[in-house]
Each structure stands twice: as structure tokens, then as C-alpha cells.
mmCIF file of C-alpha atoms in Angstrom:
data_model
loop_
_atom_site.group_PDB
_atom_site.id
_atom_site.type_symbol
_atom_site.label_atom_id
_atom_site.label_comp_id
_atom_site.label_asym_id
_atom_site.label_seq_id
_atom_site.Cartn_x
_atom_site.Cartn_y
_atom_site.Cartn_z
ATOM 1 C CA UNK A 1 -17.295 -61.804 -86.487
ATOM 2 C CA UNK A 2 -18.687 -58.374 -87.628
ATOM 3 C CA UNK A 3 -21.803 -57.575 -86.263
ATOM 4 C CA UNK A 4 -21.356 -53.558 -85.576
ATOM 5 C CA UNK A 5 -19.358 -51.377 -88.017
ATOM 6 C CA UNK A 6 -18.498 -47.935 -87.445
ATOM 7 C CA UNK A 7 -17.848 -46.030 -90.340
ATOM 8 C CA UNK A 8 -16.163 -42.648 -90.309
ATOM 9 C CA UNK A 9 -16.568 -39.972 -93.027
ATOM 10 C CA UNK A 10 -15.363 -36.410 -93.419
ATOM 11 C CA UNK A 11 -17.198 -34.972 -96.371
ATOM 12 C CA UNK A 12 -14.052 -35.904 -98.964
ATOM 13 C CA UNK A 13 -14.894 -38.064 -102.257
ATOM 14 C CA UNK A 14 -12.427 -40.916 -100.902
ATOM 15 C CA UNK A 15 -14.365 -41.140 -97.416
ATOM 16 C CA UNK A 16 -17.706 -41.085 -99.197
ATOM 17 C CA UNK A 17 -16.482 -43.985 -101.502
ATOM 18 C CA UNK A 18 -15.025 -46.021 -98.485
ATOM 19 C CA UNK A 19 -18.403 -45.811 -96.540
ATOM 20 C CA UNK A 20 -20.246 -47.278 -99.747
ATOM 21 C CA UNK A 21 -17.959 -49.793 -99.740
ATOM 22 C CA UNK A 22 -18.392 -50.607 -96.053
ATOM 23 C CA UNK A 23 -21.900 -50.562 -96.574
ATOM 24 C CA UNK A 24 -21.557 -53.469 -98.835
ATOM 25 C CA UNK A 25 -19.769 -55.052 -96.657
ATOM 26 C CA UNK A 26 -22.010 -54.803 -94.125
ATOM 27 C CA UNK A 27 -24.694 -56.094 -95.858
ATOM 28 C CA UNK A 28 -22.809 -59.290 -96.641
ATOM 29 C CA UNK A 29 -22.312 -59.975 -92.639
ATOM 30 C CA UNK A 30 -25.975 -58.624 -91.593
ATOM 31 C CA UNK A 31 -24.133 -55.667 -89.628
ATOM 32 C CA UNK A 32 -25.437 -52.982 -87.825
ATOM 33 C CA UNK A 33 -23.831 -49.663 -89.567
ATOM 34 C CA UNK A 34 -22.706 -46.432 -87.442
ATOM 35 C CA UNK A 35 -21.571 -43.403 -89.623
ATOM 36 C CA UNK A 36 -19.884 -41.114 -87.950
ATOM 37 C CA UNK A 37 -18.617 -37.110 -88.486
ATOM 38 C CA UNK A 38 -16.596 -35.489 -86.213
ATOM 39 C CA UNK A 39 -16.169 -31.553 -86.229
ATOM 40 C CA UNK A 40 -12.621 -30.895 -85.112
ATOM 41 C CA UNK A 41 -12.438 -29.031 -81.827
ATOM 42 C CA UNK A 42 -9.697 -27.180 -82.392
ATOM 43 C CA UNK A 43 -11.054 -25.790 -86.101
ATOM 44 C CA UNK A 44 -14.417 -24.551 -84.242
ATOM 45 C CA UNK A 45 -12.920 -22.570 -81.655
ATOM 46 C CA UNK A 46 -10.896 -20.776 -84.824
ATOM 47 C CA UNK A 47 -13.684 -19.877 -86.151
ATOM 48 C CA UNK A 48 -15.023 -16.069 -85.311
ATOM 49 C CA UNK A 49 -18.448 -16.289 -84.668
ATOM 50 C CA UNK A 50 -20.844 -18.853 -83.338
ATOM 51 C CA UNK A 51 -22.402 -18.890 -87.026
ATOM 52 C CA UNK A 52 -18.997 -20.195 -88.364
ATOM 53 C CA UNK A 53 -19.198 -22.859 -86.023
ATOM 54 C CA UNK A 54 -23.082 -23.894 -87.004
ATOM 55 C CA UNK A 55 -21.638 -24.244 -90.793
ATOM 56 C CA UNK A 56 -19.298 -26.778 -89.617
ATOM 57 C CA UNK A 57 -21.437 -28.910 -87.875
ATOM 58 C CA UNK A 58 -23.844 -28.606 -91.339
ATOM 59 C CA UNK A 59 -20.568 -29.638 -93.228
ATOM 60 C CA UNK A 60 -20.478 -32.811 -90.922
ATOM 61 C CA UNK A 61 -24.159 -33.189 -91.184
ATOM 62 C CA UNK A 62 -24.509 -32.678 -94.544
ATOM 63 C CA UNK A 63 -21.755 -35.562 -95.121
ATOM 64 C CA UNK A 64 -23.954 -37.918 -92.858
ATOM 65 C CA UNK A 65 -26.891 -37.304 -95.018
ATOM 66 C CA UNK A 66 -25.125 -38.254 -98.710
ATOM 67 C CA UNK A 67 -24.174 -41.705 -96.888
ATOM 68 C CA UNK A 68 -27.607 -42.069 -95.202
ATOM 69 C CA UNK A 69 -28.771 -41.991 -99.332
ATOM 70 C CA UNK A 70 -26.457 -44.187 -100.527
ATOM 71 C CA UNK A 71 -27.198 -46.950 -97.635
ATOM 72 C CA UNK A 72 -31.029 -46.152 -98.512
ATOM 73 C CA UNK A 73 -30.166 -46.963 -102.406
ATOM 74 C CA UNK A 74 -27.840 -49.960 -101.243
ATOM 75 C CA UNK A 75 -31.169 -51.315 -98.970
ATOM 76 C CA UNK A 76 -28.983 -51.463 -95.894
ATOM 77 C CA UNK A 77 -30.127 -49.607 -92.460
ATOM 78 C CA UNK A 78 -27.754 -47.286 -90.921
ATOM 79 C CA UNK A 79 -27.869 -44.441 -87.720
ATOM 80 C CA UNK A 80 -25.737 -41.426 -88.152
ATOM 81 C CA UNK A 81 -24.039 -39.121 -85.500
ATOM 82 C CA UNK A 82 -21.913 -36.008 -85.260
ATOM 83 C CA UNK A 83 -19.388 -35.718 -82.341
ATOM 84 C CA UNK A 84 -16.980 -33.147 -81.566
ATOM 85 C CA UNK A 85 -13.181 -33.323 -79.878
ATOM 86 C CA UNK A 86 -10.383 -34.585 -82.020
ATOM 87 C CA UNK A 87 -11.113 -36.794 -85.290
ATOM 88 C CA UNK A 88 -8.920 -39.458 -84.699
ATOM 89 C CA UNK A 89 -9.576 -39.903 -80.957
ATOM 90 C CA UNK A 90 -12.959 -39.464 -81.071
ATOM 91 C CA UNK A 91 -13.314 -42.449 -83.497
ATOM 92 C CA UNK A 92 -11.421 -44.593 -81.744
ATOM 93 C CA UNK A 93 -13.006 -44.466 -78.653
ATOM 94 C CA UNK A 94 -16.350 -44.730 -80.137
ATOM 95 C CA UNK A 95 -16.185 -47.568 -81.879
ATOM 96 C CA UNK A 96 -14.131 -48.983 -78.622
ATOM 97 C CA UNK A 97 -17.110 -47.430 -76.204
ATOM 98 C CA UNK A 98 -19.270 -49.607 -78.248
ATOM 99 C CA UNK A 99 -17.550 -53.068 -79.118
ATOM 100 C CA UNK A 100 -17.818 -52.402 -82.835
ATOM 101 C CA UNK A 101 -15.957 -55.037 -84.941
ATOM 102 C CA UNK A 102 -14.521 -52.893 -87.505
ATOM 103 C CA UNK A 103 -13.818 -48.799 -88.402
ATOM 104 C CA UNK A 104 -14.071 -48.477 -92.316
ATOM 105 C CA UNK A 105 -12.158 -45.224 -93.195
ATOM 106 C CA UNK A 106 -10.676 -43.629 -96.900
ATOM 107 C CA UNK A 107 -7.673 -43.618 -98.074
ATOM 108 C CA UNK A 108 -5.945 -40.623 -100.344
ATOM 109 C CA UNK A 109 -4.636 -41.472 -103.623
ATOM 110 C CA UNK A 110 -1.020 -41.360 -105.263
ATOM 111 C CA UNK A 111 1.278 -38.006 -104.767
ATOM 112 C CA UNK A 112 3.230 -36.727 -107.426
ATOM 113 C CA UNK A 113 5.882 -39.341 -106.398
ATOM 114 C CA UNK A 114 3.821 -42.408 -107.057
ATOM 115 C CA UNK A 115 3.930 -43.251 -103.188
ATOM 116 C CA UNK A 116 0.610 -44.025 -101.468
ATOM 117 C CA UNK A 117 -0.224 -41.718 -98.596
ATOM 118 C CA UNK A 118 -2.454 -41.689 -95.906
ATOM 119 C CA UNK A 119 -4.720 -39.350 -94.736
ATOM 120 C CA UNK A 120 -3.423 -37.551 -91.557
ATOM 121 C CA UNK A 121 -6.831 -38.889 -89.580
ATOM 122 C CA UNK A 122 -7.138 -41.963 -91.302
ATOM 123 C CA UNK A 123 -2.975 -42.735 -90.260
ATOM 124 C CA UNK A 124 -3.823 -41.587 -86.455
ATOM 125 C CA UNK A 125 -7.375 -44.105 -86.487
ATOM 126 C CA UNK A 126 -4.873 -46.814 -87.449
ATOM 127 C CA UNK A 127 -2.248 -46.242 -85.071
ATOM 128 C CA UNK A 128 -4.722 -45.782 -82.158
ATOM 129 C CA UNK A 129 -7.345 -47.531 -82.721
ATOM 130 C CA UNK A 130 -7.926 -51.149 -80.219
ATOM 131 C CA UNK A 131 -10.635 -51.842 -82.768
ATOM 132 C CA UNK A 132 -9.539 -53.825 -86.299
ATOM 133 C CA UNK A 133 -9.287 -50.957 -89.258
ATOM 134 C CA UNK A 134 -10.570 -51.248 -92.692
ATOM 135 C CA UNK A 135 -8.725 -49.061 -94.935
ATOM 136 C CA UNK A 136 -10.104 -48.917 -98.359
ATOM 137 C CA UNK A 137 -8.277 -46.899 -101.150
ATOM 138 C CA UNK A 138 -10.581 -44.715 -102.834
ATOM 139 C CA UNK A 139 -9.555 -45.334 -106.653
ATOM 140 C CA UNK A 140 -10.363 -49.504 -105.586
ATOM 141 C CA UNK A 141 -14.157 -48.521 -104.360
ATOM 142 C CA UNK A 142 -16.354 -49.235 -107.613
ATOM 143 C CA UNK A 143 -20.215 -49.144 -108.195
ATOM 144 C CA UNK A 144 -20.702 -52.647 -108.447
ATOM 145 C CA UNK A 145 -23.231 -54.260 -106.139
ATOM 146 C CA UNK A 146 -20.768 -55.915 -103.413
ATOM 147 C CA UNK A 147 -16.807 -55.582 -102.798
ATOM 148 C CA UNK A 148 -15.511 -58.779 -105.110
ATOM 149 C CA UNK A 149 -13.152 -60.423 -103.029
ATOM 150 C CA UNK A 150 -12.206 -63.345 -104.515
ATOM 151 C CA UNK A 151 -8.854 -64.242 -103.242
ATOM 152 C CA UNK A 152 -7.841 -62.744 -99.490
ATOM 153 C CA UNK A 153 -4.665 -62.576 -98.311
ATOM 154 C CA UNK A 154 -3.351 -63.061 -94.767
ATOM 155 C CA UNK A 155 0.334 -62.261 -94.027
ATOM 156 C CA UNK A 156 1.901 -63.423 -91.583
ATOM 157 C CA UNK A 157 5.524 -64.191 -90.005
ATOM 158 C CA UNK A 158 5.130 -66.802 -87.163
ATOM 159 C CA UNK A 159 4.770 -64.590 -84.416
ATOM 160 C CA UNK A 160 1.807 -64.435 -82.104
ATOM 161 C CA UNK A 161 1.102 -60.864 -82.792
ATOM 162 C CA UNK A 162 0.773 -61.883 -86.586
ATOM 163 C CA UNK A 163 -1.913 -64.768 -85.234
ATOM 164 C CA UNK A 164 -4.779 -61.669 -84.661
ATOM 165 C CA UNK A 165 -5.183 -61.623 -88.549
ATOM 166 C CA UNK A 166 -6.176 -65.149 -88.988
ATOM 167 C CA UNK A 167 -9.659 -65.586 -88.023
ATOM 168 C CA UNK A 168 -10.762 -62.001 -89.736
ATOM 169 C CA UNK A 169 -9.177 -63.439 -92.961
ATOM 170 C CA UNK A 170 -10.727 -66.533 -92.338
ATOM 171 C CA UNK A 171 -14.488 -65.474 -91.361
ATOM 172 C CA UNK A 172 -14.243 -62.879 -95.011
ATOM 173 C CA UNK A 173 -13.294 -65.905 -97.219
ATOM 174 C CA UNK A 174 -15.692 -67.694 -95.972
ATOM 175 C CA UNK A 175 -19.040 -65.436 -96.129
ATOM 176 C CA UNK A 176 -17.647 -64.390 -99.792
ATOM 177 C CA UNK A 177 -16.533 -67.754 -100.712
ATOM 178 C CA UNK A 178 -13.079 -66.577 -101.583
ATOM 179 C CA UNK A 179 -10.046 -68.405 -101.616
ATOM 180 C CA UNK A 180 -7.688 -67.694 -98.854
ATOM 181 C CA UNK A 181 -3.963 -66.891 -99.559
ATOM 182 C CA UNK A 182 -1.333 -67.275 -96.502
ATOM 183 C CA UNK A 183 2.184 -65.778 -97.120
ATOM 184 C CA UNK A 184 5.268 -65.196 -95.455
ATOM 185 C CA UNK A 185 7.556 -62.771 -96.673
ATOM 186 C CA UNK A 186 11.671 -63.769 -96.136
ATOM 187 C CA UNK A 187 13.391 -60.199 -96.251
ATOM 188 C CA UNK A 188 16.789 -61.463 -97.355
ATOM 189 C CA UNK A 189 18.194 -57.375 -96.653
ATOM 190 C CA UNK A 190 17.044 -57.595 -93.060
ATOM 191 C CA UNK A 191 18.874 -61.332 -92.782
ATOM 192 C CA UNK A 192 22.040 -60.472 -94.289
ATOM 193 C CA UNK A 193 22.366 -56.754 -95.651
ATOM 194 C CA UNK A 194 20.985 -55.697 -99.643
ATOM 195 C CA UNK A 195 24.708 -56.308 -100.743
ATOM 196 C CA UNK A 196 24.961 -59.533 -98.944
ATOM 197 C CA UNK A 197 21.838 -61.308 -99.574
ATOM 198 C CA UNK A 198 23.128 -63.518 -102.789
ATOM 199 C CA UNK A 199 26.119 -64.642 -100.996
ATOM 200 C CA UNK A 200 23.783 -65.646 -98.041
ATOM 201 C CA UNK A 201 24.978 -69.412 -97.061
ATOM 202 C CA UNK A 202 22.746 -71.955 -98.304
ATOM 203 C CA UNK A 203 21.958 -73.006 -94.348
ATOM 204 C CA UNK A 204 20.588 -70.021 -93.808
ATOM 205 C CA UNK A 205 18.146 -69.609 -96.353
ATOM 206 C CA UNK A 206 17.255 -72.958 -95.816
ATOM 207 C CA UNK A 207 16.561 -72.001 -92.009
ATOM 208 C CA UNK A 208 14.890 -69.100 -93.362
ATOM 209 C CA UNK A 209 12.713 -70.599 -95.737
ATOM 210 C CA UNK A 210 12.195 -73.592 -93.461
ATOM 211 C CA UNK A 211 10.728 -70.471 -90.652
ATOM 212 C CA UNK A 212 8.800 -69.425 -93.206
ATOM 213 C CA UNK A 213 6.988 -72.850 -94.347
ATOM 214 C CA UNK A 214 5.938 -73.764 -90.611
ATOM 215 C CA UNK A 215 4.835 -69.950 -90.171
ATOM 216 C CA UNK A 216 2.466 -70.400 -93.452
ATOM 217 C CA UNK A 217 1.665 -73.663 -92.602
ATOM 218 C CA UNK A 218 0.630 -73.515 -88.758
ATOM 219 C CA UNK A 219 -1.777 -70.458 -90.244
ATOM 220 C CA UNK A 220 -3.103 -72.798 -92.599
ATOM 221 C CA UNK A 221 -3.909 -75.874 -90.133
ATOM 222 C CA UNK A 222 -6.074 -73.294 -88.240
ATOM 223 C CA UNK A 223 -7.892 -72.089 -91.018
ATOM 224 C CA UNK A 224 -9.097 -75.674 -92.246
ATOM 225 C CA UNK A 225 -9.891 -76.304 -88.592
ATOM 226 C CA UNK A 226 -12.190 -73.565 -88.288
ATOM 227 C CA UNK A 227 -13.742 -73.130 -91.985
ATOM 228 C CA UNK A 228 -12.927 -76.726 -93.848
ATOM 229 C CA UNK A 229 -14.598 -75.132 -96.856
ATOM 230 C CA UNK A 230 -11.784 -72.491 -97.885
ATOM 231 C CA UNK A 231 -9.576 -73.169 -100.254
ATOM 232 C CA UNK A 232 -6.078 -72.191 -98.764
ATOM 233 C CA UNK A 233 -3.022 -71.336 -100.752
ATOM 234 C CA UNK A 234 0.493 -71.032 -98.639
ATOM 235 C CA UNK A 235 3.672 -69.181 -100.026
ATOM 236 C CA UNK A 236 6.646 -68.257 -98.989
ATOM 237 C CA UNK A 237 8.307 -65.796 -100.523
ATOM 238 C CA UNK A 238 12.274 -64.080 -100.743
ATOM 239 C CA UNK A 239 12.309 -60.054 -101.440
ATOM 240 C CA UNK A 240 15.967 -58.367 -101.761
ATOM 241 C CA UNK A 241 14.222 -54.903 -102.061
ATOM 242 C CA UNK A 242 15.058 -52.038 -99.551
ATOM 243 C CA UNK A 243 10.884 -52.055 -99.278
ATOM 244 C CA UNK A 244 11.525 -55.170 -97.382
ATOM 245 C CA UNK A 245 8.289 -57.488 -96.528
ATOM 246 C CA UNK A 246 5.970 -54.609 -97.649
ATOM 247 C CA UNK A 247 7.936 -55.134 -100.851
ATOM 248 C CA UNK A 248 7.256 -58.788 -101.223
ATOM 249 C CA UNK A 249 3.635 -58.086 -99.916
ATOM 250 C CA UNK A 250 3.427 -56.093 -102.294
ATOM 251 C CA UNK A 251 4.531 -57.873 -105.406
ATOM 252 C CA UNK A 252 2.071 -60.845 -104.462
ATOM 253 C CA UNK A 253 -0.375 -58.790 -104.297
ATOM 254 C CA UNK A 254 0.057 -58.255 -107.667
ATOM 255 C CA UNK A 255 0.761 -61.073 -108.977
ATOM 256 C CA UNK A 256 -1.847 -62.891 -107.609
ATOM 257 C CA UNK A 257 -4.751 -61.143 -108.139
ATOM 258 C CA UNK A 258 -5.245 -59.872 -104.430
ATOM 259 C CA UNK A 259 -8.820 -58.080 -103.543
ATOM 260 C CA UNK A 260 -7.863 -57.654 -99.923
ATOM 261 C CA UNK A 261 -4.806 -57.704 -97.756
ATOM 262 C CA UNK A 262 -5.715 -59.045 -93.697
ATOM 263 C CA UNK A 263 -2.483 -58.145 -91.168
ATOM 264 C CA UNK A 264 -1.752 -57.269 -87.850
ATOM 265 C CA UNK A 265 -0.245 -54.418 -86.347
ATOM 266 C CA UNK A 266 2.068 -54.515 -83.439
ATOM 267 C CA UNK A 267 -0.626 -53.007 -80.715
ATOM 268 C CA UNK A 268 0.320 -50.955 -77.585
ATOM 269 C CA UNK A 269 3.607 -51.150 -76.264
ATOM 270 C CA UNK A 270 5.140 -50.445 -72.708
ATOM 271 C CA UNK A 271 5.576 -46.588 -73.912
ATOM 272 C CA UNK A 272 1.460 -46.005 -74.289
ATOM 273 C CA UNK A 273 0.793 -47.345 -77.576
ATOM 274 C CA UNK A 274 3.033 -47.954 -80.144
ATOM 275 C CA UNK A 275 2.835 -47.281 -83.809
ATOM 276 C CA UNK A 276 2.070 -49.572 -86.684
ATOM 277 C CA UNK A 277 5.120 -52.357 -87.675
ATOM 278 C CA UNK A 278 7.093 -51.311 -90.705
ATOM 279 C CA UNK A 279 5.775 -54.036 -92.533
ATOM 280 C CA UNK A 280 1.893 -52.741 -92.021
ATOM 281 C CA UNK A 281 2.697 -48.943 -92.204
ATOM 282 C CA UNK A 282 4.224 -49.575 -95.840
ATOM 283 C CA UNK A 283 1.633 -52.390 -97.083
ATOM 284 C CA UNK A 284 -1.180 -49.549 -96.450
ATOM 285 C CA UNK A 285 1.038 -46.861 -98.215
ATOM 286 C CA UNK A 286 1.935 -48.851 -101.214
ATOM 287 C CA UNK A 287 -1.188 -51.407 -102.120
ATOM 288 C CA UNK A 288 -3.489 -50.857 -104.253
ATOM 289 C CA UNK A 289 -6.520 -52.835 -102.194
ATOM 290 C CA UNK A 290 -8.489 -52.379 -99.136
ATOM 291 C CA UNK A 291 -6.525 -53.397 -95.885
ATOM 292 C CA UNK A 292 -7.753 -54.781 -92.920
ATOM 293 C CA UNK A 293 -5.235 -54.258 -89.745
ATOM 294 C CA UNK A 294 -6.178 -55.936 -87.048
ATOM 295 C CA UNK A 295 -4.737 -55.336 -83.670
ATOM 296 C CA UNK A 296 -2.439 -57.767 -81.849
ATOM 297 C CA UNK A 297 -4.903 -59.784 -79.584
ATOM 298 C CA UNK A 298 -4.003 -58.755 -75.205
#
């Protein structure tokens, strides 16, 4: 499942600690490690004078260099390169170029406002990107000796697009022995309006609920089939909160003890590519634990 990760750093604490935690990661698969720096095009040809443009490239070099110690300390093998063009782009169609299996990128911390934010590069990898993105908060990353991911959750909502997730979930709980959590969400604002949702008739939560068991269900026949040994867990779960199924993501999360989240995103559309789903966008803005978004399968 992972044999090639590509991991991309920009010299910031939070990209630093999300490459030593896709290190680890590696390490548990046997994966062959790229770490990647890209020197914005657009901020070198700002620059005045050709030795302005050198000290960026050091920057990006010098960033390679703390993650080629760490992965040295960690006794995993990794090669290092510096590109130039845009960040984002650039990224993407490396790891794409070479069939990697995963991008492992930071994520900022909490504003002022207590919402989670992404990093403007990190945001543009994930909406991009063909290749499944690892997004790992920087206040989760830790010193310890490997990510401890003891319970993994998969969301999903019955749809095909939603079915991508599965076997990453699957293949993570299985090499860390972890038990595997499969939830649907049942946004009872979307089905009947915030004000209407406790007056919903009983028939349709029923029919609602009843969506949501097969949806949790049909995930969890595949994951026995393909990895007997994982413990799987199903829920199905009703949120009223104008958050909608982030909000009920979010909340198990929580109260189950989540290390790491597994979704899809919604993949290209007819107009280019289209942007992450609602649901994903605000799970990676308000969770406190790596992500993993995996692109809808073609």
C-alpha cells in the first residue's frame, strides 16, 4: 500500500515535525522516503540580485538537511531534492510523476478564534493533489518512537467516492494493529433544516439511520474480507450542528479516542478539478489528528 512517500517541507517548525512523523511512518511500511523543498518561482524573481536568489535555495537546502538528520537519528534512509516553480504544483506533480503512495505535509495551529487553519500550500497540495494526502497537525507530532495509532477511523457515507478511503484505513490498522472505527455521520440540518430537525418524522430518521447502517456496514464486510484480523467498530451517528458531518466527525473523534481520521475527497470534476467536499475541508480545519484524504478512485 505505501511503498514511496514524498514528503514536503518548507523550513517551518510544523513541516519539520510532520516529516518526522512521516518518517515514522515510513519505517513502519518499509517505504522509500522523498523530501522535498521547493523555492517559489515567483519569490526568486523578486528578489534583486542573483545572491538573493542563492540564499533561497540555501533556505530550502538547509531545511532538507535538518530532515536528512532526523531520518539519520530515526535509522530510516531518505533522498532529498530542491525544485523550483510553484509549491503546491510542483508537489503534486512530483509525487504524481513518480507513483508515490502518499504526500505527508504540516499543518498550522489554532488562530486567535480557536478555528484550525491550513497552510495556504498545504490547502492547495490537498485540493490538487491525484496522490492520497497526509496532513499531520503539528501540536499532534510527538517524540515518541512511532505515530501510536491505536484506533483509525474511516468515514464514510455510502457513496462510491467515500469507498477510496477504505483500503488505506484498512492496510494502517492492520500494520499497527489498531482497531478500525467505521462511521457515518446523519446531518439532521442538511435533512430537514437546524429548526426542523426534532420535529423530523420518525420515517425519516428511520430511513436515515437505516442509510446510514448499510453505509457502515457494507464498509465493514470489506474490511473483514480483506484483513480478518482487525477489529472493526461501526457507528452511526445524528449531528444537529450547523458544522454538519465535520461536526459529528468531529465529536467522535473525541470521544473515542481517535489517532487518525482516513476520508475521501470528492476528486476532479467536469470544471478541471474540483475542491475538497465540505465534509473533508472542515474535518482537516477542526481535528485535532493527522488526516489522511484520499482521492476518489477514476
Amino acid at each position: 500500500m505505501y511503498d514511496h512517500l514524498v514528503v514536503a517541507v518548507d523550513g517551518s517548525d510544523e513541516a519539520g515535525r510532520a516529516a518526522r512523523h512521516g518518517i515514522r511512518f515510513a519505517r513502519a511500511f518499509d517505504a522509500a522516503v522523498t523530501v522535498l523543498s521547493v523555492v517559489e518561482r515567483a519569490a526568486v524573481r523578486l528578489v534583486e540580485t542573483a545572491g538573493n536568489g542563492r540564499r533561497l535555495r540555501e533556505r530550502s537546502e538547509a531545511a532538507l538537511a535538518d530532515v536528512e538528520m532526523v531520518a539519520a537519528e530515526l535509522g530510516h534512509p531518505v533522498t532529498t531534492t530542491v525544485l523550483e516553480g510553484t509549491p503546491a504544483a510542483r508537489i503534486g506533480d512530483y509525487a504524481a510523476e513518480r507513483n508515490a503512495d502518499a504526500i505527508v505535509v504540516g499543518r498550522r495551529g489554532a488562530t486567535g478564534l480557536g478555528a484550525r487553519l491550513l497552510g495556504g500550500v498545504t490547502e492547495r497540495i490537498v485540493h490538487r493533489s491525484d496522490v492520497p494526502v497526509f496532513v499531520v497537525p503539528g501540536e499532534t507530532a510527538d517524540d515518541g518512537d512511532e505515530p501510536d495509532y491505536g484506533r483509525v477511523l474511516v468515514t464514510t457515507d455510502g457513496s462510491e467516492r467515500a469507498e477510496a478511503a477504505i483500503p488505506h484505513g484498512t492496510a494502517i490498522a492492520r500494520r499497527y494493529g489498531a482497531g478500525l472505527h467505521v462511521l457515518n455521520v446523519v446531518d439532521l440540518q442538511a435533512a430537514g433544516g437546524v429548526f426542523n430537525a426534532g420535529g423530523l418524522e420518525r420515517e425519516l430518521l428511520d430511513r436515515l439511520d437505516a442509510r446510514g447502517r448499510d453505509a457502515v456496514d457494507r464498509a465493514a464486510r470489506r474490511v473483514r474480507a480483506s484483513a480478518p484480523g482487525v477489529t472493526v467498530r461501526t457507528a452511526v451517528e445524528r449531528t444537529t450542528s450547523f458544522g454538519g458531518a465535520a461536526a459529528g466527525v468531529r465529536e467522535y473523534v473525541g470521544t473515542a479516542g481517535i489517532d487518525l481520521v482516513v476520508m475521501s475527497s470528492h476528486g476532479r470534476s467536469n470544471l478541471r478539478r474540483q475542491l475538497l467536499g465540505s465534509v473533508a475541508s472542515r474535518v482537516l480545519r477542526t481535528v485535532d489528528v493527522p488526516v489522511l484524504v484520499v482521492p476518489r478512485e477514476e
